[in-house]
XYZ file of C-alpha atoms in Angstrom:
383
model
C 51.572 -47.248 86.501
C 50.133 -49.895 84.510
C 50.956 -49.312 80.590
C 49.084 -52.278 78.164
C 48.962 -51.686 74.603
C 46.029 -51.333 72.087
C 46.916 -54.572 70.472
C 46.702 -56.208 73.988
C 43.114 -54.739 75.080
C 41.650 -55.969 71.819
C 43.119 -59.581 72.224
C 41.776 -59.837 75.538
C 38.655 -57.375 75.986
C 36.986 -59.488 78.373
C 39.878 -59.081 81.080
C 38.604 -55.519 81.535
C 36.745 -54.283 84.660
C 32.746 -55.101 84.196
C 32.261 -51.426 84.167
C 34.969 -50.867 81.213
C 33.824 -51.201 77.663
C 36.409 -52.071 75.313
C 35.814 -49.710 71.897
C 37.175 -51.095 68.488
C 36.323 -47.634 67.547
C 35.609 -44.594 69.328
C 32.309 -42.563 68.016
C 31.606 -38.796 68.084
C 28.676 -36.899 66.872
C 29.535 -33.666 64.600
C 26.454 -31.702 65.884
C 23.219 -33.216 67.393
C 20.822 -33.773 64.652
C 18.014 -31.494 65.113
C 14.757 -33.134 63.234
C 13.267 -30.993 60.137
C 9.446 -31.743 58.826
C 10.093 -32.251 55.157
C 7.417 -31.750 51.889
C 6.439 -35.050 52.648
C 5.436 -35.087 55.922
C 7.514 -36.496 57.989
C 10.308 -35.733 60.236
C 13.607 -35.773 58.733
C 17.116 -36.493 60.700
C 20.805 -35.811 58.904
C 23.394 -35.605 61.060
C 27.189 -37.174 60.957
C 29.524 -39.637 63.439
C 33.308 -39.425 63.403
C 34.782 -43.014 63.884
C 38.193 -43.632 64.792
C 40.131 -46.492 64.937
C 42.574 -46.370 68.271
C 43.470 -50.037 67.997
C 46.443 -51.835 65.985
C 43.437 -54.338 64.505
C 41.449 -53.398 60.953
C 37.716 -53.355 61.341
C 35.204 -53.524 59.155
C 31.367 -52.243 59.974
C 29.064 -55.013 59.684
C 26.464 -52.734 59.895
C 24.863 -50.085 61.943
C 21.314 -49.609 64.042
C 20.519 -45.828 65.427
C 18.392 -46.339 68.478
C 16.218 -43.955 70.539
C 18.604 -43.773 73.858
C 15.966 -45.381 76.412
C 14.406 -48.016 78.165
C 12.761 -49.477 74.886
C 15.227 -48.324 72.310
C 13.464 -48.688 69.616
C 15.502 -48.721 66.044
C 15.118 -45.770 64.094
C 17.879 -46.766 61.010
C 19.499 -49.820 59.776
C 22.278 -50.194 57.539
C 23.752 -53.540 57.060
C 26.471 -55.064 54.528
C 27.070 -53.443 50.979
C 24.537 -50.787 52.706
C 27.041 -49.582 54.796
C 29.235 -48.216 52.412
C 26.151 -45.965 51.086
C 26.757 -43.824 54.410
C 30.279 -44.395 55.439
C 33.496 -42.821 53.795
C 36.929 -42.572 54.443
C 37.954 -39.830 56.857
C 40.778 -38.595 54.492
C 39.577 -39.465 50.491
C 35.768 -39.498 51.559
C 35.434 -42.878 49.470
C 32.858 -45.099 50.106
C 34.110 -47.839 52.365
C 33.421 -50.349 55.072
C 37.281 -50.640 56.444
C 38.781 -48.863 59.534
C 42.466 -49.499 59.231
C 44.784 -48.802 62.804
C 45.210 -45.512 63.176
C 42.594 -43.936 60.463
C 39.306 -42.876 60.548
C 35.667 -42.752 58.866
C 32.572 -40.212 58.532
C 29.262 -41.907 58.745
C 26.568 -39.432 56.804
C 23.124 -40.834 58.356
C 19.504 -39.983 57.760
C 16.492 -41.094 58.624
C 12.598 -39.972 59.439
C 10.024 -40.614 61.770
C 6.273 -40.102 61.411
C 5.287 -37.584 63.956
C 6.741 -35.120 65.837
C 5.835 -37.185 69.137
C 8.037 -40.052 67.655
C 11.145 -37.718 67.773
C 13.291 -39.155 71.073
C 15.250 -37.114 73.318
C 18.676 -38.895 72.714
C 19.974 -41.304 70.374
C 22.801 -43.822 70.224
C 24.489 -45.660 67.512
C 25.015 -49.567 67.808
C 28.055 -51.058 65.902
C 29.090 -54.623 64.563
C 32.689 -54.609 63.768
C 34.328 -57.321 62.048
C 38.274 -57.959 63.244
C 39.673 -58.409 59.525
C 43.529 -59.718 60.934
C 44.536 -62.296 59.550
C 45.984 -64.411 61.046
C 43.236 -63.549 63.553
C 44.286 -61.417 66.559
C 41.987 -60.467 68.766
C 37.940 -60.655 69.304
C 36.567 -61.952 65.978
C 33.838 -59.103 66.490
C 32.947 -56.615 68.658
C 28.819 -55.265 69.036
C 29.424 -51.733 70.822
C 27.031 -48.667 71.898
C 28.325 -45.617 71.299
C 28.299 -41.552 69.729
C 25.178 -40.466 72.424
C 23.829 -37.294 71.567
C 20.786 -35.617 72.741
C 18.391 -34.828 69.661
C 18.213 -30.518 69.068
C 14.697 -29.430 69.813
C 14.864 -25.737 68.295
C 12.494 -24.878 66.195
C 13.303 -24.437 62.459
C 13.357 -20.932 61.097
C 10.698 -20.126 58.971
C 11.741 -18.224 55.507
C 9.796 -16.459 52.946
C 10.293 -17.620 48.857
C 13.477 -16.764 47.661
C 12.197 -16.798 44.412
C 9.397 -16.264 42.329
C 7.112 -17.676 40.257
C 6.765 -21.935 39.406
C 8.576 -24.873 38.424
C 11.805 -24.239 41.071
C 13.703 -27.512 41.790
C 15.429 -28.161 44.665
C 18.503 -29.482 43.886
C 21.104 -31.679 45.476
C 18.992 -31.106 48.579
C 17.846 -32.994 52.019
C 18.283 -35.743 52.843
C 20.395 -38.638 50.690
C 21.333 -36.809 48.037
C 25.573 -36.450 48.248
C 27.046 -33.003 46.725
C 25.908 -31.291 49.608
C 24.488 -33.289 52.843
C 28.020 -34.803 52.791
C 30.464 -30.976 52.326
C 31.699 -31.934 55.679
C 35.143 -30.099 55.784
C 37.349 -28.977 59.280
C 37.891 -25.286 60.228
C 39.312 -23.943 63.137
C 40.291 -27.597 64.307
C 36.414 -28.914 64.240
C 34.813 -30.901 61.892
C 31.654 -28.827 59.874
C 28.631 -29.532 57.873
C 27.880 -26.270 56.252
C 25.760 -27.156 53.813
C 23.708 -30.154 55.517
C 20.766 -28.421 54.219
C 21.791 -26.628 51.265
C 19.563 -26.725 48.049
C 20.416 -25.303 44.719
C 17.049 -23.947 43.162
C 17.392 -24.355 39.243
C 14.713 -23.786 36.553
C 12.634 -25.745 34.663
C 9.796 -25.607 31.717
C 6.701 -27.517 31.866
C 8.630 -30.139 30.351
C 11.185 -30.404 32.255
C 14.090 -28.946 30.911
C 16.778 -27.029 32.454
C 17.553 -25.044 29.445
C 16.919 -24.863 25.692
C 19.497 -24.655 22.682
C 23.540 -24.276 23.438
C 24.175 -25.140 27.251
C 26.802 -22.666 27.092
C 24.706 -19.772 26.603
C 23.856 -18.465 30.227
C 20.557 -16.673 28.383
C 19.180 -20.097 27.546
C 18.846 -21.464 31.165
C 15.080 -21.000 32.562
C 16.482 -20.074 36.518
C 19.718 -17.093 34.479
C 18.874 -13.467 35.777
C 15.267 -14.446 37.966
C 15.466 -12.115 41.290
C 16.314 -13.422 44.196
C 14.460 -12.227 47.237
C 15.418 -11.388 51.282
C 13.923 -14.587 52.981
C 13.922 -13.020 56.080
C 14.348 -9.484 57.995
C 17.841 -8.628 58.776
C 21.399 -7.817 58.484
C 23.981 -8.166 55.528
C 27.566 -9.485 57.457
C 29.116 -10.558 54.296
C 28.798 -9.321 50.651
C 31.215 -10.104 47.868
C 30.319 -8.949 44.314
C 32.398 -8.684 40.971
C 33.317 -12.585 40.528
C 32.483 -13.585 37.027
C 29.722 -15.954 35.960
C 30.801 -19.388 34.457
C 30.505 -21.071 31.064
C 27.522 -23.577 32.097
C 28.631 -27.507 31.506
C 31.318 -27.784 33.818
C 32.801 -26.745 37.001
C 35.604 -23.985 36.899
C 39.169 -25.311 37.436
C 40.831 -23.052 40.343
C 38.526 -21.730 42.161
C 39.554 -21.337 45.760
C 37.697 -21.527 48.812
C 36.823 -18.263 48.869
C 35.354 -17.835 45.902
C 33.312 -21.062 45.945
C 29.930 -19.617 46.448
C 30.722 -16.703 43.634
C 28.882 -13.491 44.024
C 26.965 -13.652 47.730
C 25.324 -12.625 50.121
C 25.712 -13.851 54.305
C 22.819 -12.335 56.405
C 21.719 -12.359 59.886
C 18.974 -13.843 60.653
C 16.165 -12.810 64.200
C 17.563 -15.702 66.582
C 21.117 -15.946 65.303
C 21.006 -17.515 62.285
C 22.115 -16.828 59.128
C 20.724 -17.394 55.590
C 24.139 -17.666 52.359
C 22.957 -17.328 48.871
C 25.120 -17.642 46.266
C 26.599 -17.716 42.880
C 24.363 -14.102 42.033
C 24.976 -12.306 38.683
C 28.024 -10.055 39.109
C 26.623 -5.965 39.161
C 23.222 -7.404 40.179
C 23.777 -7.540 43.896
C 21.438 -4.556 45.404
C 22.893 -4.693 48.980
C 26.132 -4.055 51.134
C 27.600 -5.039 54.264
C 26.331 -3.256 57.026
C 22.566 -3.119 55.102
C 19.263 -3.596 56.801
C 16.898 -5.329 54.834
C 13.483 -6.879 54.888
C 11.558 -9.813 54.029
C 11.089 -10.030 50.024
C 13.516 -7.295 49.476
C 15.397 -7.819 46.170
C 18.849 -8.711 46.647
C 20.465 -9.830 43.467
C 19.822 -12.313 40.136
C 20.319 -15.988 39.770
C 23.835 -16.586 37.913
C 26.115 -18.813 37.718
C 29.296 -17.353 39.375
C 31.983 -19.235 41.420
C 31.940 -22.874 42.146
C 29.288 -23.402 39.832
C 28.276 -25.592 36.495
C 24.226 -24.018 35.826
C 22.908 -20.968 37.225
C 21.132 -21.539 40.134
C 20.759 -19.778 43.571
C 22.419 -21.872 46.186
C 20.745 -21.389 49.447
C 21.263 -22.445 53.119
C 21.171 -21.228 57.162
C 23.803 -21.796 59.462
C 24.290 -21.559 63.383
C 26.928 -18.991 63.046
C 28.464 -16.386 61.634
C 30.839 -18.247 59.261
C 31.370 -19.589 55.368
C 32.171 -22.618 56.604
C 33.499 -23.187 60.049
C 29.771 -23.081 60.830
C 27.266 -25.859 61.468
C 23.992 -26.252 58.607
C 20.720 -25.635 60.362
C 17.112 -26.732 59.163
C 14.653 -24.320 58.029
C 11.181 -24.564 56.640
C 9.837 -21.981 54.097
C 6.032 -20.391 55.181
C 4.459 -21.702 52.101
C 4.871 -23.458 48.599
C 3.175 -25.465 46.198
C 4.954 -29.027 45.562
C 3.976 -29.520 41.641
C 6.151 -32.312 40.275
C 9.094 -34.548 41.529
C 12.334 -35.585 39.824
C 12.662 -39.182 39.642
C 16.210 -38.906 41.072
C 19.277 -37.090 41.270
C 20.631 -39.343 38.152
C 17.824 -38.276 35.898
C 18.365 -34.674 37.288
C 21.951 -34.515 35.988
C 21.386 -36.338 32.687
C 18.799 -33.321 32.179
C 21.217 -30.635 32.722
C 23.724 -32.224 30.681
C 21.518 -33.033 27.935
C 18.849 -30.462 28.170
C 16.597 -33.398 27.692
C 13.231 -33.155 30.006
C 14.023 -34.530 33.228
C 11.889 -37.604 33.765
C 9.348 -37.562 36.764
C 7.992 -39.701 39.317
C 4.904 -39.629 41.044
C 4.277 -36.720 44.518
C 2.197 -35.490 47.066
C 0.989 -32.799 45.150
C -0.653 -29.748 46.823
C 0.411 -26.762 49.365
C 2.666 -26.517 52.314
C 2.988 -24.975 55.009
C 6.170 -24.801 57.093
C 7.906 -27.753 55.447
C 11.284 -28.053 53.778
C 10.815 -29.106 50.168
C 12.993 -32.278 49.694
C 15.182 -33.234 47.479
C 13.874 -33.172 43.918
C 10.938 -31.463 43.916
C 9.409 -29.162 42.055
C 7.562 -25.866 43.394
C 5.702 -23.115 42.943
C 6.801 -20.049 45.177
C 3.308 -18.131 46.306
């Protein structure tokens, strides 16, 4: 038996049989994106790639091209230089970095949109330029490698009623570059897990823009505190937890575990196997139990501010299974809303619900939707 050691391969790569690639890293897809048609028309991809580093050489990611697998391969995202580190952290601290050292690994949290719906491809692949930082130099001074094929999910995305009532909801911390959420990837039951790829908090504004009025710590003085929260969907309650106590607003709690992340909340089957988490409810509010059957627009609780939480909000998303968080986040699209206003980013969001200041805005595509996920940002009015 033939035994030649990592260092080796990388310092001669092209010895290798023609039909051997030599990887500086080794690439694996979390779950194959499945596209979503967001509020602004287009076709939205989030999805994650596990790199490891199996080599005794430190690389770092010149930058990165997703390509339709194919004939043509046309590009569908480009990162390059300082861009790289705005979608690649470390495996262990999740900072944003460029470096693979020996041994260690990164997450790469990608996103990107097409046009149509005919523009989604069947497969894609992710093409790598890696930079051999050794010095002195050992090995290739840079490797270009193909890697992390995965076929693109084609299942449709359920459609939900409104959660809520009534206008000027935000989504929150929603799809598809905002952080807090599209990058909760965590690893249960030895798997890696994006829960909440698609999670939105809904929060409450005035028609100025504010998230509350008067002392932040008063929960009454929040627009979104105590507004019902509604069934999106027909179907089952599988998880219920209820008593947890709602937070001062201003910062998050110290101590909370796991378990009590998403506060008082609600896990329900969904028709095809889904399943819908809202979260961080008014204790004594919530109106169902495990075991419950309930329908669409059924009232299940009140926006609070329990748990894992800084403002009251409802924190929504769907997953493929039933699970808190060993489960993978699914797209959905809500039957109809109204986009109203936009957010001008998630910087301007936050400075509004620290300050209470109005939030400034940026221009939208104003009007209704149908079967769209609102995107990050914007503003709605639930029908």
């Amino acid at each position: 038996m033939l035994a030649v050691a990592l260092g080796a391969i990388a310092a001669a790569p092209a010895a290798a049989a023609s039909h051997d690639q030599f990887s500086a890293v080794n690439q694996s897809v979390v779950a194959p994106p499945n596209p979503v048609k967001g509020s602004d028309g287009r076709y939205h991809f989030v999805y994650e790639v596990q790199l490891v580093n199996p080599t005794s050489l430190p690389w770092r990611v010149s930058s990165i091209a997703v390509h339709a697998a194919g004939a043509t391969r046309p590009v569908l995202g480009r990162w390059s230089g300082g861009r790289v580190a705005k979608v690649m952290v470390g495996l262990g601290d999740r900072d944003p970095t460029r470096n693979i050292a020996p041994g260690t690994g990164a997450l790469l949290h990608l996103t990107f949109s097409v046009a149509s719906e005919r523009a989604i491809p069947r497969a894609i692949v992710q093409r790598l330029v890696l930079d051999n930082t050794s010095r002195p130099l050992a090995g290739p001074p840079s490797v270009t490698q193909t890697g992390g094929r995965s076929r693109v999910a084609r299942r449709a995305p359920v459609a939900l009623g409104a959660p809520l009532a009534g206008d000027n909801w935000l989504a929150a911390d929603g799809c598809c570059t905002a952080k807090r959420h599209v990058r909760s990837v965590q690893s249960f039951d030895g798997h890696l897990f994006g829960a909440q790829r698609f999670a939105i908090d809904w929060e409450r504004v005035d028609e100025q823009g504010r998230l509350f009025v008067g002392d932040k710590a008063v929960l009454a003085n929040w627009f979104g505190y105590g507004q019902p929260i509604y069934a999106v969907s027909d179907g089952t309650i599988v998880h219920a937890v209820d008593g947890e106590p709602d937070q001062v607003p201003g910062a998050l709690p110290v101590g909370i575990t796991a378990a009590k992340a998403d506060g008082n909340g609600i896990l329900q089957r969904l028709p095809g196997g889904r399943y819908a988490l809202y979260g961080h409810m008014i204790p004594g509010t919530l109106t169902v139990h495990v075991g419950d059957r309930v329908t669409k627009g059924q009232l299940l609780g009140r926006v609070g501010n329990s748990g894992n939480s800084s403002a009251p909000h409802l924190h929504l998303h769907v997953v493929d299974r039933n699970g808190l968080f060993g489960a993978n986040g699914v797209p959905y699209v809500f039957d109809r809303f109204t986009v109203t206003r936009r957010v001008a980013s998630t910087k301007a969001f936050d400075r509004a619900e620290a300050t209470g200041e109005p939030a400034r805005m940026r221009p939208v595509r104003t009007g209704p939707r149908e079967r769209e996920l609102p995107l990050d940002q914007v503003i709605v009015t639930w029908p």
